[in-house]
Amino acid sequence: MAAVAGPTLYCVPSVARSRGDCGGDGKKRRSLEKGVSFGVGLKCAPAFYRWQRAGRGNLIREQSRISGIREAKVGRSISVRSAQAAVEKDGTEEYDAIVIGSGMGGLVAATQLAIRNVKVLLLEKYIIPGGSSGYFKREGYTFDVGSSVMFGFSEKGNINLVTRALAAVGRKMELIPDPTTVHYHLPNDFNVQVHRKFEDFLNELYKRFPEERAGIDGFFGECWRVFNALNALELKSLEEPLYLFGQFFKNPAACLTLAYYLPQNAGAIARKHIKDPELLSYIDAECFIVSTVDAMRTPMINCAMVICDRHYGGINYPVGGVGGIAVQLAEGLVEKGGQIQYKANVKSIILENEKAIGVQLVNGKKLYAKKIISNATRWDTFEKLLNPSQMPERERMFQRCYKKSPSFFSIHMGVKADVLPEGTDCHHFILEDDWSRLQEPYRTIFLSIPTILDKTLAPEGHHILHIFTTSWIDDFEGLSRENYVAKKEAIADEIVERLEKKLFPGLKAATTFREAGSPKTHRRFLARDDGTYGPIPAGIPKGLLGMPFNTTAVDNLYCVGDSCFPGQGVIAVCFSGVMCAHRVAADLGVEKNSPLLSKGLSSLLAWFRTLA
Ligand SMILES: NC(=O)c1ccc[n+]([C@@H]2O[C@H](COP(=O)([O-])OP(=O)(O)OC[C@H]3O[C@@H](n4cnc5c(N)ncnc54)[C@H](O)[C@@H]3O)[C@@H](O)[C@H]2O)c1
Ligand SMILES: CC(C)=CCC/C(C)=C/C=C/C(C)=C/C=C/C(C)=C/C=C/C=C(C)/C=C/C=C(C)/C=C/C=C(\C)CCC=C(C)C
């Protein structure tokens, strides 16, 4: 019955685009799902089409031929061995855990369970793993779907959660250190380079704000206090009482420090130390990058985490591109006995006596597990995979406290290398005119040029420019196809013009490739409601206090990813994956568990959330 999917590389979006819809339910797809579970991709689109076109009998033969390709490349540098994807035995087989979605949150949860010998099946709607941290290839360029700034990817300390997630499944990637995390280009000719060395970065701020030296030391000093406390802990589920009490016993100072900062926001702490409005606006911009809101609404723990990690372990870029991380995790998962099924679009979560017992795919197939983990956003989980009219009060409360952040408008470009001045940094953040417009759609420009670090991602003599800016899906709804495309191009033209003026004269003429994505693209390819980047607080939050953990009000159903504690960001969702796997393993009896204490802690945490 089953077929196994094999090797690894894809010209993914071109495939999906030609099919009209990456997650669509077309005829070809239905026939594939009937007999064959679809695995991580094929070497390139033509092979994909050959495979798709082959008759059902030929599919298995074609598959084993393709499985003979043992080596494929992400970018042109990292080598990825073929991943053996799911062997779906029959519809009645029960797994210990099913994970819906292979974003970094889902992948980490699945791999952390697999290494504990939990029988886990990961279901991904798309044809490669990674979600927002995936990649795609075009005309010799390997593009990161989303951010190229990787926190938590060093050899140092306890919070290098990306490194640790890979190491757990025996993987390690070659890294290129980034000397400057971000180069800020701000109003009134205020330019700051966030150098890898903390002292060099501070000197930039001291130079601009000599009278705020003590304030700068005070604010960043508090950031380090939080970071050092985080770094002292062994990070596991904060919903598991035996672990939590154990950490309080081993590291009371660190735990009390974190408990103190848990309900606080960065903006309020910055204001204790700093008076200069321009410096406070700069801290808003720092927070905006990590949370898409200003400092007053950014939890202090999250702010401190990113502000310090970039100087502690540093920002490091994986050779071959960010997409390689998810590919390595997916391969590692299968090596550790887990299974992955691609093109497995979960339509609903099956409940029995109000407990989650399985999932149903869009092709009607039902799969069962003791525990169901959703890496879809909480909006998608509780409004689409479950009946919205039966949404538990706990989720209603989440939706009152948090709303969907805007999505991104993104432009992936290939340009001739000589348009970039010598010494150009890899990542830039631009707000040209007015601080008050920081959170307005299209006003700030995020720009990454990963080829500054890894030249193999583009054809020789070329660079990649990945540009993005916040944008709401409403701007693109209800347009004809023609108007939709025209609108995307007009917005992209305007942003490129702004970059020409600010940074790279001649940019338009030097462009060799350009593709723009709207919030609708995010919704379609990442299966995120309204294409949202993640949750943002509806008002001023009490730090992280209101953010839900992994358990839900539905028995046996867990969430993982950016709509869980601690929120948006690759390193944040990796932590969410680690926490989720620990809690699930405890509930399965694989990790130490005390049901009574767990129940008590769960009620206590639920009460804390009502204070937020
Ligand atoms: N959007 C960006 O630009 C971007 C880029 C890079 C990293 N990130 C970070 O990644 C974080 C998100 O990571 P994450 O792990 O929470 O999730 P994710 O959105 O990256 O991945 C979710 C995965 O679940 C799959 N999925 C959703 N519904 C499904 C269904 N019904 N059936 C099967 N599969 C389904 C999606 O296809 C996707 O692969 C963000 O917070 C962000 O910080 C975002
Ligand atoms: C239980 C209770 C209640 C209590 C107790 C106490 C305690 C013990 C506590 C503890 C806690 C903890 C452990 C916590 C943790 C946390 C964490 C880890 C966090 C993390 C976070 C992170 C984050 C947020 C991140 C983010 C990031 C991001 C978002 C990024 C982004 C990026 C981008 C966008 C890029 C940019 C670019 C350019 C500029 C171009």
XYZ file of C-alpha atoms and ligand atoms in Angstrom:
696
model
C 0.000 0.000 0.000
C 2.609 2.404 0.963
C 5.269 4.085 -1.011
C 8.170 5.913 0.394
C 9.447 9.152 -0.832
C 13.016 9.806 -1.343
C 15.473 12.426 -2.265
C 15.758 15.964 -1.643
C 15.794 18.862 -3.966
C 13.198 20.867 -5.503
C 12.527 23.810 -7.622
C 9.657 24.114 -5.240
C 7.666 27.238 -5.814
C 7.901 26.920 -9.569
C 6.372 23.491 -9.165
C 3.692 24.773 -6.866
C 3.039 27.764 -9.076
C 2.629 25.651 -12.163
C 0.169 23.543 -10.248
C -1.773 26.642 -9.385
C -1.836 26.051 -5.648
C 0.665 24.559 -3.296
C -1.952 23.161 -1.040
C -4.676 22.686 -3.621
C -6.827 19.655 -3.877
C -6.466 19.008 -7.586
C -7.090 15.678 -9.248
C -3.430 14.747 -9.569
C -2.954 15.348 -5.914
C -5.917 13.210 -4.955
C -4.610 10.311 -6.997
C -1.232 10.655 -5.363
C -2.664 10.709 -1.886
C -4.771 7.654 -2.600
C -1.909 5.286 -3.012
C 1.333 7.017 -2.324
C 2.512 9.172 0.486
C 4.456 11.978 -1.041
C 7.906 12.530 0.262
C 10.506 15.263 0.302
C 11.042 16.400 -3.142
C 12.607 15.480 -6.324
C 15.799 16.676 -7.734
C 14.083 19.260 -9.900
C 10.754 20.149 -11.376
C 11.008 18.021 -14.555
C 11.566 14.929 -12.420
C 8.586 15.971 -10.350
C 6.426 16.160 -13.429
C 7.694 12.816 -14.724
C 6.781 11.356 -11.391
C 3.404 12.978 -11.312
C 2.590 11.932 -14.860
C 3.609 8.318 -14.391
C 0.638 5.993 -14.033
C -0.076 4.574 -10.615
C 1.774 1.336 -11.340
C 4.728 3.274 -12.615
C 4.841 5.518 -9.613
C 6.537 2.998 -7.387
C 9.092 2.098 -10.098
C 9.749 5.747 -10.817
C 10.048 6.342 -7.105
C 12.716 3.736 -6.596
C 14.598 5.076 -9.613
C 14.518 8.511 -8.096
C 15.452 7.130 -4.694
C 18.709 6.097 -6.294
C 19.729 9.743 -6.265
C 21.400 9.824 -2.912
C 22.891 13.273 -3.029
C 21.365 16.628 -3.798
C 22.349 20.109 -2.892
C 20.694 22.936 -1.019
C 22.279 26.050 -2.427
C 25.389 24.761 -4.013
C 27.217 24.032 -0.852
C 25.502 21.752 1.553
C 24.925 18.236 0.697
C 21.714 16.613 1.798
C 21.267 12.892 1.872
C 17.957 11.519 0.775
C 15.292 11.543 3.434
C 13.126 8.496 3.776
C 9.682 9.864 4.381
C 6.659 8.266 5.908
C 5.628 4.740 5.366
C 1.952 4.954 5.895
C 0.924 1.424 6.686
C -2.801 1.672 6.882
C -5.433 4.052 8.041
C -5.893 2.337 11.375
C -2.339 2.433 12.626
C -2.076 4.457 15.812
C 0.865 6.704 16.502
C 1.942 8.020 19.854
C 1.928 11.527 18.408
C 0.936 13.227 15.182
C 2.405 16.656 14.468
C 0.502 18.873 12.027
C 2.978 21.068 10.142
C 6.734 21.018 9.682
C 7.642 24.613 10.541
C 10.631 24.843 12.863
C 8.263 24.495 15.832
C 6.746 21.271 14.482
C 10.095 19.855 13.414
C 11.685 20.438 16.800
C 8.685 18.950 18.630
C 8.753 15.887 16.352
C 12.514 15.318 16.553
C 12.546 15.773 20.329
C 9.843 13.115 20.600
C 11.559 10.758 18.158
C 14.789 10.802 20.175
C 12.716 9.661 23.170
C 11.532 6.676 21.091
C 8.039 8.090 20.761
C 6.330 6.891 17.596
C 5.738 10.160 15.801
C 4.265 11.092 12.428
C 4.775 14.584 11.013
C 2.226 15.725 8.427
C 3.147 18.628 6.145
C 0.792 20.213 3.660
C 3.577 21.461 1.408
C 6.260 19.491 -0.428
C 9.287 20.404 1.653
C 9.824 21.010 5.357
C 10.433 24.338 7.087
C 7.351 26.518 6.625
C 8.536 30.117 7.056
C 12.073 28.808 7.424
C 12.026 26.974 4.107
C 13.674 27.954 0.849
C 13.078 28.027 -2.873
C 15.216 28.058 -5.980
C 14.979 30.191 -9.082
C 17.347 30.694 -11.979
C 20.431 29.650 -10.045
C 19.494 31.533 -6.852
C 18.632 29.814 -3.563
C 16.329 32.100 -1.603
C 15.405 31.883 2.069
C 11.616 32.128 2.336
C 11.864 34.297 5.414
C 14.397 35.768 7.753
C 18.074 35.078 7.203
C 19.040 36.321 10.690
C 19.505 33.215 12.799
C 19.615 33.603 16.558
C 20.458 30.607 18.765
C 22.842 29.149 16.221
C 26.204 29.117 17.951
C 28.329 26.681 19.889
C 28.008 28.549 23.189
C 25.765 28.291 26.219
C 22.321 26.753 26.741
C 20.176 28.962 24.524
C 21.660 27.942 21.195
C 18.431 26.106 20.505
C 18.859 25.747 16.740
C 22.293 24.164 17.188
C 20.873 21.917 19.911
C 17.862 20.853 17.867
C 20.182 19.710 15.079
C 22.631 18.054 17.468
C 19.796 16.067 19.054
C 19.397 14.208 15.761
C 23.122 14.007 15.114
C 23.358 16.970 12.727
C 25.660 19.945 12.574
C 25.875 22.604 9.886
C 28.807 24.629 8.697
C 28.279 28.236 9.811
C 29.523 31.599 8.619
C 29.797 34.238 11.371
C 28.027 37.493 10.571
C 30.121 40.478 11.723
C 27.092 42.815 11.868
C 23.646 41.601 12.932
C 21.833 44.618 11.492
C 22.840 47.929 9.959
C 20.166 50.461 10.969
C 19.464 53.436 8.671
C 17.182 55.674 10.707
C 15.682 59.183 10.550
C 17.975 62.225 10.956
C 21.008 60.385 9.542
C 21.124 58.114 12.552
C 23.075 55.027 11.473
C 23.996 52.207 13.820
C 25.802 49.002 13.024
C 25.094 46.250 15.526
C 28.592 44.813 15.630
C 29.155 41.280 16.827
C 31.357 42.590 19.635
C 29.096 44.131 22.266
C 31.577 46.891 23.205
C 31.848 48.020 19.550
C 28.073 48.259 19.350
C 27.859 50.197 22.628
C 30.508 52.636 21.387
C 28.246 53.500 18.447
C 25.457 54.402 20.871
C 27.760 56.283 23.277
C 29.018 58.356 20.335
C 25.515 59.436 19.332
C 24.184 59.820 22.893
C 27.119 60.803 25.122
C 24.779 62.176 27.807
C 22.892 58.845 27.964
C 25.913 56.689 28.726
C 24.618 55.639 32.145
C 21.123 55.010 30.756
C 22.511 52.845 27.977
C 24.541 50.834 30.482
C 21.510 50.524 32.739
C 19.136 49.220 30.067
C 21.566 46.844 28.379
C 22.774 45.725 31.811
C 19.229 44.587 32.631
C 19.093 42.783 29.282
C 22.224 40.832 30.238
C 20.779 40.005 33.652
C 17.810 38.345 31.949
C 19.938 36.650 29.316
C 22.369 35.238 31.873
C 19.463 33.853 33.891
C 18.024 32.180 30.780
C 21.414 30.819 29.878
C 21.809 29.255 33.327
C 18.749 27.017 32.941
C 18.304 23.709 31.253
C 15.403 24.653 28.970
C 12.416 22.308 29.078
C 8.663 22.581 29.604
C 7.594 25.298 32.019
C 4.305 23.395 32.243
C 6.023 20.334 33.764
C 6.144 20.817 37.554
C 8.863 18.303 38.431
C 11.252 19.973 35.990
C 10.192 23.481 37.014
C 10.602 22.826 40.745
C 13.919 21.106 40.014
C 15.160 24.230 38.218
C 14.025 26.440 41.108
C 15.949 24.158 43.451
C 19.124 24.105 41.293
C 19.059 27.721 40.133
C 16.868 29.758 42.472
C 18.484 33.077 41.518
C 18.030 32.515 37.777
C 14.429 31.367 38.192
C 13.509 34.271 40.474
C 15.143 36.711 38.028
C 13.049 35.287 35.188
C 9.900 35.238 37.297
C 10.554 38.939 38.071
C 10.967 39.900 34.412
C 8.252 37.585 33.050
C 5.419 40.180 33.338
C 7.543 43.155 32.191
C 8.011 44.866 28.850
C 11.213 46.262 27.352
C 9.769 49.760 26.798
C 8.949 50.305 30.468
C 12.400 49.145 31.544
C 14.091 51.319 28.900
C 12.187 54.332 30.244
C 13.552 53.705 33.756
C 17.048 54.343 32.439
C 16.768 56.488 29.311
C 15.201 59.890 28.631
C 16.382 60.773 25.111
C 13.387 60.329 22.748
C 15.573 59.365 19.800
C 17.302 56.645 21.807
C 13.932 55.348 23.028
C 12.738 55.290 19.413
C 15.828 53.321 18.509
C 14.920 50.730 21.169
C 11.446 50.634 19.611
C 13.066 49.784 16.282
C 15.162 47.037 17.912
C 11.978 45.560 19.375
C 9.984 46.005 16.184
C 12.420 43.712 14.386
C 11.740 40.884 16.797
C 8.099 41.378 17.641
C 6.547 43.670 14.939
C 5.451 46.021 17.745
C 7.217 48.749 19.704
C 9.149 48.299 22.948
C 6.174 49.108 25.197
C 4.497 45.958 23.840
C 7.574 43.722 23.614
C 8.194 41.322 26.511
C 11.485 42.085 28.250
C 12.558 38.431 28.175
C 12.221 38.294 24.380
C 13.963 41.634 23.876
C 16.851 40.648 26.161
C 17.145 37.268 24.511
C 17.817 38.649 21.030
C 19.737 41.754 22.089
C 22.272 39.630 23.991
C 22.400 36.412 21.979
C 23.682 38.289 18.921
C 26.740 39.352 20.957
C 27.072 36.193 23.060
C 26.990 33.404 20.481
C 26.704 35.774 17.570
C 24.568 35.558 14.452
C 25.707 32.764 12.170
C 24.482 31.863 8.718
C 24.313 28.214 7.628
C 26.270 27.415 4.489
C 23.787 26.641 1.717
C 20.976 28.728 3.201
C 18.493 28.707 6.073
C 16.340 26.065 4.336
C 19.051 23.513 5.023
C 18.220 23.569 8.752
C 14.719 22.192 8.204
C 15.968 19.652 5.672
C 18.545 18.396 8.172
C 15.959 18.164 10.937
C 13.559 16.294 8.669
C 16.267 13.824 7.701
C 17.332 13.464 11.321
C 13.737 12.803 12.330
C 13.453 9.907 9.904
C 16.837 8.552 10.983
C 15.617 8.520 14.588
C 12.570 6.471 13.636
C 10.027 9.241 13.060
C 7.999 9.560 9.883
C 7.138 12.475 7.626
C 4.447 12.692 5.066
C 4.474 15.631 2.654
C 1.467 16.913 0.746
C -0.530 15.705 3.719
C -3.015 18.504 4.200
C -4.852 18.114 7.488
C -8.460 19.193 7.132
C -9.632 18.587 10.669
C -8.714 17.273 14.066
C -10.886 14.317 15.065
C -12.462 14.541 18.514
C -14.095 11.772 20.506
C -15.717 12.571 23.836
C -14.145 16.032 23.520
C -10.641 14.518 23.315
C -8.370 14.745 20.286
C -7.828 11.266 18.884
C -6.652 11.815 15.330
C -6.701 13.890 12.168
C -8.470 13.731 8.859
C -6.660 14.717 5.670
C -8.362 16.532 2.800
C -8.408 13.242 0.865
C -10.596 11.729 3.584
C -7.895 9.565 5.128
C -7.962 9.326 8.929
C -4.882 8.883 11.078
C -4.947 8.281 14.799
C -2.622 9.116 17.666
C -2.602 9.378 21.437
C -1.468 12.998 21.189
C -2.053 15.571 18.461
C 0.284 18.560 18.147
C -0.640 21.450 15.886
C 2.059 23.660 14.399
C -0.627 25.610 12.544
C -1.305 28.975 14.195
C -3.849 28.939 17.026
C -6.264 30.803 14.706
C -5.940 28.076 12.082
C -6.112 25.325 14.714
C -9.197 26.508 16.560
C -11.075 28.139 13.674
C -10.311 25.785 10.799
C -9.076 22.414 12.065
C -11.695 22.471 14.822
C -15.235 23.779 14.853
C -14.973 27.517 15.690
C -18.363 27.532 17.358
C -16.967 25.177 20.002
C -13.866 27.233 20.737
C -12.842 26.724 24.381
C -12.952 29.795 26.624
C -9.152 29.584 27.054
C -8.718 30.183 23.310
C -11.256 32.994 23.299
C -9.191 34.594 26.007
C -6.041 34.193 23.899
C -7.814 35.908 20.999
C -8.868 38.765 23.255
C -5.290 39.305 24.473
C -3.500 38.688 21.174
C -4.350 39.584 17.607
C -2.796 38.607 14.308
C 0.228 40.694 13.351
C 0.400 42.019 9.816
C 1.952 39.836 7.185
C 4.899 40.756 4.995
C 5.231 41.997 1.464
C 8.444 40.394 0.220
C 10.680 40.836 -2.783
C 13.301 38.263 -3.707
C 15.804 39.695 -6.177
C 18.958 38.724 -8.005
C 21.291 41.639 -8.813
C 24.657 42.185 -10.438
C 27.279 42.149 -7.687
C 28.899 45.462 -8.612
C 25.802 47.460 -7.597
C 26.701 46.871 -3.924
C 29.429 49.130 -2.544
C 32.487 47.456 -1.037
C 31.896 46.540 2.628
C 28.075 46.402 2.412
C 26.620 44.643 5.467
C 24.418 41.576 5.189
C 21.283 42.867 6.984
C 19.743 46.341 6.909
C 16.760 48.014 8.493
C 15.587 51.274 6.948
C 13.153 53.902 8.174
C 13.795 57.028 6.162
C 11.657 59.822 7.466
C 9.605 59.825 10.588
C 9.884 57.771 13.788
C 6.131 57.917 14.306
C 5.669 55.813 11.161
C 7.673 52.838 12.468
C 4.678 50.502 12.663
C 2.962 51.683 9.467
C 2.703 49.154 6.646
C 5.398 49.541 3.944
C 7.247 52.242 5.954
C 10.147 50.168 7.251
C 12.281 48.123 4.911
C 14.038 44.947 6.054
C 16.802 43.892 3.700
C 19.021 40.805 3.812
C 21.816 40.041 1.373
C 22.807 36.512 2.429
C 25.279 36.236 -0.462
C 27.486 38.710 1.440
C 28.136 35.713 3.699
C 27.594 32.760 1.385
C 28.381 33.440 -2.270
C 27.247 29.980 -3.365
C 23.592 31.009 -3.093
C 23.729 32.998 -6.336
C 25.332 32.621 -9.764
C 28.849 34.011 -9.922
C 29.002 37.804 -10.020
C 25.522 38.172 -8.496
C 23.917 38.798 -5.146
C 20.576 37.986 -3.580
C 18.483 40.801 -2.129
C 15.615 39.722 0.099
C 13.516 42.747 0.928
C 10.440 42.731 3.134
C 8.071 45.157 4.761
C 4.927 44.782 6.850
C 1.664 44.622 4.943
C -1.971 43.644 5.601
C -3.806 41.086 3.516
C -6.802 43.432 3.067
C -4.754 45.484 0.593
C -4.767 42.540 -1.792
C -8.215 41.019 -1.345
C -10.881 41.232 -4.031
C -8.537 42.142 -6.893
C -8.622 40.548 -10.329
C -5.535 38.469 -11.116
C -4.302 41.252 -13.423
C -4.781 43.999 -10.849
C -3.266 41.849 -8.132
C -0.080 41.314 -10.151
C 0.046 44.995 -11.148
C -0.339 46.064 -7.532
C 2.474 43.785 -6.397
C 4.778 45.126 -9.112
C 3.920 48.763 -8.323
C 4.708 48.261 -4.625
C 7.932 46.421 -5.472
C 8.983 49.230 -7.883
C 8.442 51.836 -5.189
C 10.456 49.931 -2.599
C 13.314 49.346 -5.037
C 13.329 53.084 -5.836
C 13.572 53.892 -2.131
C 16.515 51.518 -1.785
C 18.159 53.090 -4.832
C 17.929 56.482 -3.184
C 19.033 55.352 0.247
C 21.652 52.681 -0.390
C 22.304 51.362 -3.872
C 22.155 53.789 -6.841
C 21.524 51.873 -10.075
C 19.704 49.028 -8.295
C 16.836 48.775 -10.758
C 19.116 48.529 -13.773
C 21.310 45.940 -12.029
C 18.342 43.628 -11.353
C 18.492 40.276 -13.119
C 15.623 38.547 -11.330
C 12.703 39.762 -9.226
C 9.693 38.106 -7.672
C 7.276 39.744 -5.264
C 5.111 37.995 -2.669
C 2.118 39.502 -0.900
C 0.358 38.504 2.335
C -1.768 36.257 0.115
C 1.402 34.439 -0.926
C 2.222 33.908 2.753
C -1.268 32.636 3.415
C -1.145 30.238 0.499
C 2.346 28.835 0.899
C 2.653 28.895 4.679
C -0.986 28.109 5.495
C -1.115 30.962 8.013
C -4.412 32.748 8.567
C -4.309 36.113 6.732
C -0.622 35.377 6.117
C 0.082 36.647 9.641
C 3.668 36.734 10.875
C 2.463 35.692 14.348
C 0.549 36.997 17.355
C 0.915 40.531 18.691
C -0.619 41.813 21.915
C -3.973 43.541 21.515
C -3.044 46.083 24.204
C -0.103 46.597 26.521
C 0.677 43.031 27.630
C 2.056 41.923 30.971
C 5.255 40.732 29.338
C 4.977 37.050 28.545
C 2.448 36.313 31.284
C -0.538 36.009 28.926
C 1.161 33.847 26.321
C -0.236 30.306 26.336
C 2.100 27.312 26.616
C 1.617 24.091 24.677
C -1.306 22.317 26.331
C -4.781 23.388 25.251
C -8.252 23.133 26.735
C -8.881 20.136 24.470
C -7.520 16.937 26.021
C -4.622 15.389 24.072
C -4.331 18.434 21.808
C -1.199 20.596 22.018
C -0.045 23.629 20.056
C 3.499 24.477 19.057
C 4.987 27.396 17.130
C 4.735 31.138 17.300
C 1.285 31.382 18.809
C 2.664 29.708 21.914
C 5.077 30.977 24.573
C 7.453 32.761 23.916
C 6.153 33.923 20.488
C 7.575 34.863 17.094
C 11.057 33.967 15.912
C 12.880 30.828 14.861
C 14.680 30.428 18.179
C 11.429 31.139 20.014
C 9.527 28.421 18.130
C 12.435 26.022 18.672
C 11.969 26.589 22.404
C 8.249 26.049 21.979
C 9.071 22.725 20.242
C 11.381 21.647 23.072
C 8.761 22.535 25.688
C 5.964 20.837 23.785
C 7.878 17.588 23.290
C 8.783 17.474 26.984
C 5.175 18.011 28.098
C 3.855 15.445 25.594
C 6.540 12.922 26.598
C 5.602 13.379 30.253
C 1.921 12.861 29.420
C 2.828 9.710 27.488
C 4.776 8.439 30.497
C 8.131 8.656 28.720
C 9.392 11.466 30.962
C 8.876 11.855 34.699
C 5.361 12.993 35.423
C 3.134 13.806 38.337
C -0.453 14.105 37.073
C -1.606 15.704 40.310
C 1.102 18.367 40.383
C 0.666 18.917 36.636
C -3.001 19.602 37.131
C -2.209 22.032 39.936
C 0.423 23.868 37.901
C -1.852 24.003 34.885
C -4.594 25.693 36.957
C -2.043 28.100 38.425
C -0.712 29.050 34.978
C -4.257 29.477 33.657
C -4.937 31.855 36.558
C -1.694 33.796 35.785
C -2.936 34.268 32.235
C -6.126 35.871 33.482
C -3.943 38.571 35.097
C -2.365 39.485 31.765
N 7.162 34.738 7.793
C 8.449 34.953 7.744
O 8.882 35.810 7.017
C 9.393 34.115 8.555
C 10.581 33.756 8.052
C 11.496 32.994 8.779
C 11.186 32.602 10.029
N 10.032 32.950 10.522
C 9.761 32.532 11.862
O 9.161 31.266 11.928
C 8.127 31.328 12.884
C 7.024 30.386 12.552
O 7.422 29.067 12.785
P 6.338 27.992 13.151
O 7.054 26.735 13.490
O 5.394 28.533 14.158
O 5.448 27.777 11.884
P 5.551 27.946 10.296
O 4.430 28.821 9.906
O 6.907 28.271 9.846
O 5.226 26.451 9.803
C 3.959 25.867 9.907
C 3.926 24.682 8.966
O 2.697 24.002 9.148
C 2.190 23.619 7.892
N 0.747 23.498 8.034
C -0.123 24.471 8.434
N -1.389 23.989 8.411
C -1.312 22.693 8.027
C -2.293 21.659 7.819
N -3.593 21.890 8.004
N -1.872 20.443 7.402
C -0.552 20.198 7.217
N 0.410 21.139 7.380
C 0.038 22.364 7.778
C 2.605 24.744 6.955
O 2.615 24.321 5.611
C 4.013 25.084 7.496
O 5.002 24.292 6.882
C 7.674 32.782 12.871
O 7.350 33.217 14.125
C 8.843 33.547 12.418
O 9.485 34.215 13.431
C 9.106 33.670 9.809
C 6.384 29.075 35.006
C 6.417 30.466 35.415
C 5.137 31.218 35.215
C 7.463 31.141 35.907
C 8.721 30.584 36.323
C 9.862 31.508 36.031
C 10.730 30.901 35.004
C 11.622 29.769 35.385
C 10.647 31.386 33.751
C 11.431 30.879 32.649
C 11.288 31.441 31.452
C 11.992 31.027 30.275
C 12.903 29.856 30.322
C 11.790 31.760 29.138
C 12.455 31.514 27.863
C 12.268 32.409 26.862
C 12.907 32.341 25.568
C 13.850 31.256 25.226
C 12.598 33.324 24.695
C 13.124 33.446 23.351
C 12.703 34.446 22.598
C 13.219 34.655 21.286
C 12.675 35.552 20.418
C 11.493 36.315 20.734
C 13.305 35.722 19.122
C 12.791 36.458 18.136
C 13.514 36.665 16.929
C 12.962 37.176 15.815
C 11.521 37.415 15.673
C 13.828 37.452 14.715
C 13.411 38.095 13.635
C 14.359 38.489 12.700
C 14.055 39.214 11.640
C 12.700 39.594 11.247
C 15.173 39.570 10.754
C 15.440 41.008 10.679
C 16.059 41.199 9.387
C 16.595 42.321 8.956
C 16.826 43.494 9.764
C 16.986 42.348 7.558
